[in-house]
C-alpha positions as a Python dict, from the first residue, in 0.01 Angstrom:
ca = {
    (1, 'M'): (0, 0, 0),
    (2, 'A'): (-64, 336, 164),
    (3, 'V'): (-247, 366, 494),
    (4, 'S'): (-603, 481, 432),
    (5, 'N'): (-704, 605, 779),
    (6, 'V'): (-491, 906, 874),
    (7, 'L'): (-503, 1109, 1195),
    (8, 'S'): (-413, 1475, 1225),
    (9, 'L'): (-302, 1683, 1521),
    (10, 'G'): (-519, 1969, 1638),
    (11, 'E'): (-361, 2298, 1737),
    (12, 'G'): (-186, 2268, 2072),
    (13, 'E'): (-249, 1892, 2093),
    (14, 'L'): (-15, 1620, 2209),
    (15, 'H'): (-116, 1259, 2143),
    (16, 'L'): (13, 992, 2379),
    (17, 'W'): (-13, 625, 2284),
    (18, 'L'): (21, 346, 2543),
    (19, 'L'): (147, 31, 2373),
    (20, 'P'): (139, -317, 2531),
    (21, 'P'): (395, -592, 2473),
    (22, 'P'): (281, -890, 2264),
    (23, 'L'): (169, -1211, 2430),
    (24, 'S'): (412, -1404, 2210),
    (25, 'P'): (731, -1309, 2020),
    (26, 'R'): (571, -1463, 1711),
    (27, 'D'): (312, -1182, 1712),
    (28, 'V'): (573, -916, 1633),
    (29, 'P'): (634, -847, 1261),
    (30, 'I'): (1007, -788, 1295),
    (31, 'G'): (1031, -745, 918),
    (32, 'E'): (881, -397, 958),
    (33, 'L'): (1201, -282, 1130),
    (34, 'D'): (1501, -155, 939),
    (35, 'A'): (1843, -320, 952),
    (36, 'L'): (1974, -96, 1233),
    (37, 'E'): (1669, -161, 1451),
    (38, 'Q'): (1702, -535, 1396),
    (39, 'R'): (2071, -526, 1492),
    (40, 'R'): (1993, -331, 1808),
    (41, 'A'): (1718, -575, 1900),
    (42, 'A'): (1953, -870, 1850),
    (43, 'A'): (2211, -708, 2080),
    (44, 'Y'): (1987, -755, 2386),
    (45, 'V'): (2097, -1057, 2588),
    (46, 'A'): (1772, -1110, 2778),
    (47, 'A'): (1491, -1240, 2557),
    (48, 'E'): (1235, -1031, 2744),
    (49, 'N'): (1428, -708, 2677),
    (50, 'Q'): (1474, -801, 2311),
    (51, 'R'): (1101, -862, 2275),
    (52, 'M'): (1015, -531, 2444),
    (53, 'Y'): (1252, -335, 2220),
    (54, 'T'): (1120, -502, 1907),
    (55, 'A'): (758, -459, 2006),
    (56, 'A'): (806, -93, 2101),
    (57, 'H'): (970, -5, 1768),
    (58, 'V'): (713, -197, 1563),
    (59, 'G'): (445, -13, 1761),
    (60, 'L'): (616, 321, 1697),
    (61, 'R'): (621, 260, 1322),
    (62, 'R'): (256, 163, 1320),
    (63, 'V'): (159, 474, 1516),
    (64, 'L'): (360, 701, 1284),
    (65, 'A'): (194, 538, 983),
    (66, 'V'): (-137, 672, 1116),
    (67, 'Y'): (-9, 1032, 1083),
    (68, 'T'): (200, 1001, 766),
    (69, 'G'): (-9, 761, 558),
    (70, 'V'): (308, 563, 480),
    (71, 'E'): (337, 190, 546),
    (72, 'P'): (531, 120, 868),
    (73, 'R'): (812, -71, 696),
    (74, 'L'): (868, 211, 444),
    (75, 'L'): (920, 485, 702),
    (76, 'S'): (1277, 613, 730),
    (77, 'I'): (1349, 683, 1098),
    (78, 'A'): (1693, 794, 1213),
    (79, 'G'): (1880, 1044, 1430),
    (80, 'E'): (1849, 1411, 1341),
    (81, 'R'): (2226, 1471, 1316),
    (82, 'Y'): (2447, 1329, 1041),
    (83, 'D'): (2797, 1255, 1164),
    (84, 'G'): (2963, 1284, 822),
    (85, 'E'): (3074, 921, 826),
    (86, 'G'): (2754, 747, 725),
    (87, 'G'): (2584, 749, 1065),
    (88, 'R'): (2315, 956, 1229),
    (89, 'H'): (2284, 1046, 1597),
    (90, 'G'): (2060, 1239, 1833),
    (91, 'R'): (1685, 1254, 1864),
    (92, 'P'): (1512, 1032, 1605),
    (93, 'R'): (1291, 1183, 1337),
    (94, 'V'): (1100, 1072, 1027),
    (95, 'L'): (1335, 1152, 741),
    (96, 'G'): (1240, 1262, 391),
    (97, 'M'): (892, 1375, 486),
    (98, 'P'): (863, 1752, 546),
    (99, 'G'): (574, 1816, 779),
    (100, 'A'): (586, 1476, 948),
    (101, 'P'): (504, 1510, 1319),
    (102, 'E'): (766, 1505, 1589),
    (103, 'F'): (765, 1202, 1818),
    (104, 'S'): (937, 1038, 2112),
    (105, 'L'): (938, 673, 2219),
    (106, 'S'): (1010, 528, 2562),
    (107, 'H'): (962, 181, 2707),
    (108, 'S'): (1013, 25, 3048),
    (109, 'H'): (914, -308, 3205),
    (110, 'G'): (623, -407, 2988),
    (111, 'L'): (492, -67, 2881),
    (112, 'A'): (583, 156, 2586),
    (113, 'V'): (466, 512, 2524),
    (114, 'V'): (481, 717, 2205),
    (115, 'A'): (428, 1094, 2219),
    (116, 'V'): (331, 1263, 1892),
    (117, 'T'): (299, 1638, 1841),
    (118, 'E'): (403, 1921, 1609),
    (119, 'P'): (689, 2081, 1809),
    (120, 'R'): (1002, 1906, 1929),
    (121, 'V'): (914, 1657, 2205),
    (122, 'G'): (1068, 1413, 2451),
    (123, 'A'): (886, 1142, 2646),
    (124, 'D'): (990, 904, 2920),
    (125, 'V'): (823, 619, 3108),
    (126, 'Q'): (976, 434, 3401),
    (127, 'R'): (869, 174, 3650),
    (128, 'L'): (846, 335, 3993),
    (129, 'P'): (1190, 317, 4158),
    (130, 'S'): (1276, 150, 4485),
    (131, 'D'): (1363, 356, 4795),
    (132, 'A'): (1727, 247, 4755),
    (133, 'T'): (1743, 364, 4393),
    (134, 'A'): (1597, 703, 4480),
    (135, 'E'): (1843, 751, 4769),
    (136, 'A'): (2140, 648, 4556),
    (137, 'C'): (2054, 900, 4283),
    (138, 'L'): (1991, 1201, 4506),
    (139, 'P'): (2353, 1331, 4506),
    (140, 'A'): (2349, 1357, 4124),
    (141, 'L'): (2053, 1598, 4114),
    (142, 'H'): (2032, 1976, 4088),
    (143, 'P'): (2091, 2137, 4433),
    (144, 'A'): (1736, 2279, 4449),
    (145, 'E'): (1592, 1938, 4364),
    (146, 'R'): (1796, 1775, 4641),
    (147, 'E'): (1670, 2036, 4884),
    (148, 'E'): (1307, 1974, 4789),
    (149, 'L'): (1332, 1596, 4812),
    (150, 'G'): (1529, 1614, 5135),
    (151, 'R'): (1230, 1768, 5314),
    (152, 'M'): (1009, 1465, 5241),
    (153, 'S'): (956, 1134, 5413),
    (154, 'V'): (1118, 831, 5248),
    (155, 'T'): (793, 715, 5088),
    (156, 'E'): (705, 1061, 4957),
    (157, 'R'): (1062, 1113, 4837),
    (158, 'T'): (1068, 790, 4635),
    (159, 'K'): (746, 876, 4450),
    (160, 'A'): (854, 1236, 4393),
    (161, 'F'): (1193, 1119, 4266),
    (162, 'G'): (1024, 887, 4016),
    (163, 'R'): (820, 1178, 3879),
    (164, 'L'): (1126, 1405, 3873),
    (165, 'W'): (1348, 1153, 3694),
    (166, 'T'): (1098, 1102, 3412),
    (167, 'R'): (1071, 1481, 3370),
    (168, 'K'): (1449, 1502, 3345),
    (169, 'E'): (1478, 1220, 3092),
    (170, 'A'): (1191, 1359, 2884),
    (171, 'Y'): (1356, 1702, 2875),
    (172, 'L'): (1700, 1563, 2787),
    (173, 'K'): (1547, 1348, 2512),
    (174, 'G'): (1370, 1656, 2380),
    (175, 'L'): (1704, 1841, 2369),
    (176, 'G'): (1857, 1546, 2189),
    (177, 'T'): (2142, 1502, 2439),
    (178, 'G'): (2002, 1223, 2653),
    (179, 'L'): (2192, 1156, 2974),
    (180, 'G'): (2509, 1281, 2806),
    (181, 'R'): (2412, 1615, 2960),
    (182, 'G'): (2460, 1613, 3336),
    (183, 'V'): (2134, 1569, 3526),
    (184, 'H'): (2250, 1828, 3783),
    (185, 'L'): (2254, 2113, 3530),
    (186, 'D'): (1879, 2170, 3489),
    (187, 'Y'): (1614, 2227, 3755),
    (188, 'L'): (1295, 2030, 3691),
    (189, 'G'): (1149, 2021, 4041),
    (190, 'E'): (787, 2074, 4138),
    (191, 'Y'): (798, 2338, 4407),
    (192, 'G'): (954, 2643, 4249),
    (193, 'T'): (1277, 2669, 4448),
    (194, 'G'): (1468, 2674, 4119),
    (195, 'E'): (1412, 2798, 3767),
    (196, 'R'): (1290, 2551, 3508),
    (197, 'P'): (1445, 2565, 3158),
    (198, 'D'): (1307, 2844, 2939),
    (199, 'G'): (1109, 2757, 2631),
    (200, 'W'): (992, 2410, 2738),
    (201, 'V'): (669, 2277, 2884),
    (202, 'V'): (755, 1977, 3104),
    (203, 'G'): (524, 1771, 3320),
    (204, 'N'): (406, 1430, 3434),
    (205, 'L'): (106, 1249, 3296),
    (206, 'P'): (-139, 1017, 3475),
    (207, 'L'): (-55, 652, 3428),
    (208, 'C'): (-107, 313, 3594),
    (209, 'G'): (12, 262, 3951),
    (210, 'S'): (330, 73, 3859),
    (211, 'H'): (476, 331, 3616),
    (212, 'V'): (526, 705, 3589),
    (213, 'A'): (556, 908, 3269),
    (214, 'A'): (648, 1260, 3160),
    (215, 'V'): (672, 1466, 2844),
    (216, 'A'): (868, 1776, 2746),
    (217, 'V'): (743, 1993, 2459),
    (218, 'L'): (933, 2281, 2300),
    (219, 'G'): (747, 2611, 2323),
    (220, 'S'): (513, 2770, 2573),
    (221, 'G'): (150, 2748, 2674),
    (222, 'D'): (-65, 2461, 2799),
    (223, 'R'): (-99, 2153, 2580),
    (224, 'R'): (-409, 1940, 2538),
    (225, 'V'): (-317, 1573, 2583),
    (226, 'L'): (-519, 1293, 2423),
    (227, 'M'): (-417, 955, 2559),
    (228, 'R'): (-494, 631, 2374),
    (229, 'S'): (-441, 283, 2518),
    (230, 'V'): (-404, 30, 2236),
    (231, 'P'): (-528, -328, 2286),
    (232, 'E'): (-264, -594, 2226),
    (233, 'A'): (-482, -775, 1972),
    (234, 'L'): (-519, -460, 1764),
    (235, 'L'): (-160, -335, 1774),
    (236, 'Y'): (-22, -656, 1624),
    (237, 'A'): (-303, -720, 1377),
    (238, 'R'): (-209, -718, 1007),
    (239, 'D'): (-420, -409, 940),
    (240, 'A'): (-313, -231, 1261),
    (241, 'A'): (-188, 82, 1082),
    (242, 'D'): (-539, 139, 945),
    (243, 'R'): (-727, 37, 1258),
    (244, 'L'): (-521, 246, 1503),
    (245, 'A'): (-683, 562, 1371),
    (246, 'T'): (-1017, 434, 1503),
    (247, 'V'): (-895, 407, 1865),
    (248, 'E'): (-1070, 676, 2066),
    (249, 'P'): (-879, 868, 2337),
    (250, 'G'): (-953, 722, 2677),
    (251, 'L'): (-828, 1026, 2863),
    (252, 'H'): (-821, 1397, 2789),
    (253, 'T'): (-595, 1599, 3017),
    (254, 'L'): (-383, 1913, 3020),
    (255, 'L'): (-7, 1954, 3027),
    (256, 'R'): (29, 2284, 3206),
    (257, 'D'): (302, 2536, 3134),
    (258, 'V'): (409, 2574, 3495),
    (259, 'A'): (719, 2781, 3416),
    (260, 'G'): (523, 3014, 3187),
    (261, 'A'): (248, 3065, 3444),
    (262, 'R'): (502, 3164, 3708),
    (263, 'S'): (679, 3410, 3483),
    (264, 'A'): (367, 3573, 3338),
    (265, 'P'): (308, 3931, 3460),
    (266, 'R'): (20, 3973, 3701),
    (267, 'A'): (-268, 4203, 3625),
    (268, 'A'): (-261, 4529, 3816),
}
């Protein structure tokens, strides 16, 4: 049965969905996942990680159903590149549906986010790192990023590193390379001592105090962000795909094209 309530994207909009984990594994309709997703879920050793993966991918399918009008279990989601041997790799997309929106899913320690927009997009959410994690990762960064972070106190540096790392992962997911591309190759700092990648709008988004999130959108110009936080009881309800369209955005914000603003010519 097709989904009756369908959302559309306005020009220049990016929709961000915050998805909670279920209170019980029994709440998750694992039958909505395809065979590959179920195998990947089963590969997790820790039950908590398996539940988070399953819940995030069920939530993704239900969110995409809101934009496509197709039942979650009938959506074909796979990597954008065919390897010629029966497999697909790279950034996931909705297959067989020209005009379906682009999306990106990320989940970390009890929170999942789904970014939905028209252009190519990457999203990342992470729990805030420890001081030790931030210090250990500094040598792997772009030289200009290391210089910026090195001028900060330990507390400031840890928070700034958390924001920076999510920007990097969002950008690399948008490219489709993931961490297979060296994190030292691209500058994604905040203070302009390096040059950000051309043709991408990358920035952090406001989130709860325990996590940090970022998105990267192909193109230029500011993006209007509509953020929806989905109640647990609604996301795992039987008619969730229809009811999600009724969730009103709790936050309207702007993803600013920092690189474009810096490169724009000034008026005489």
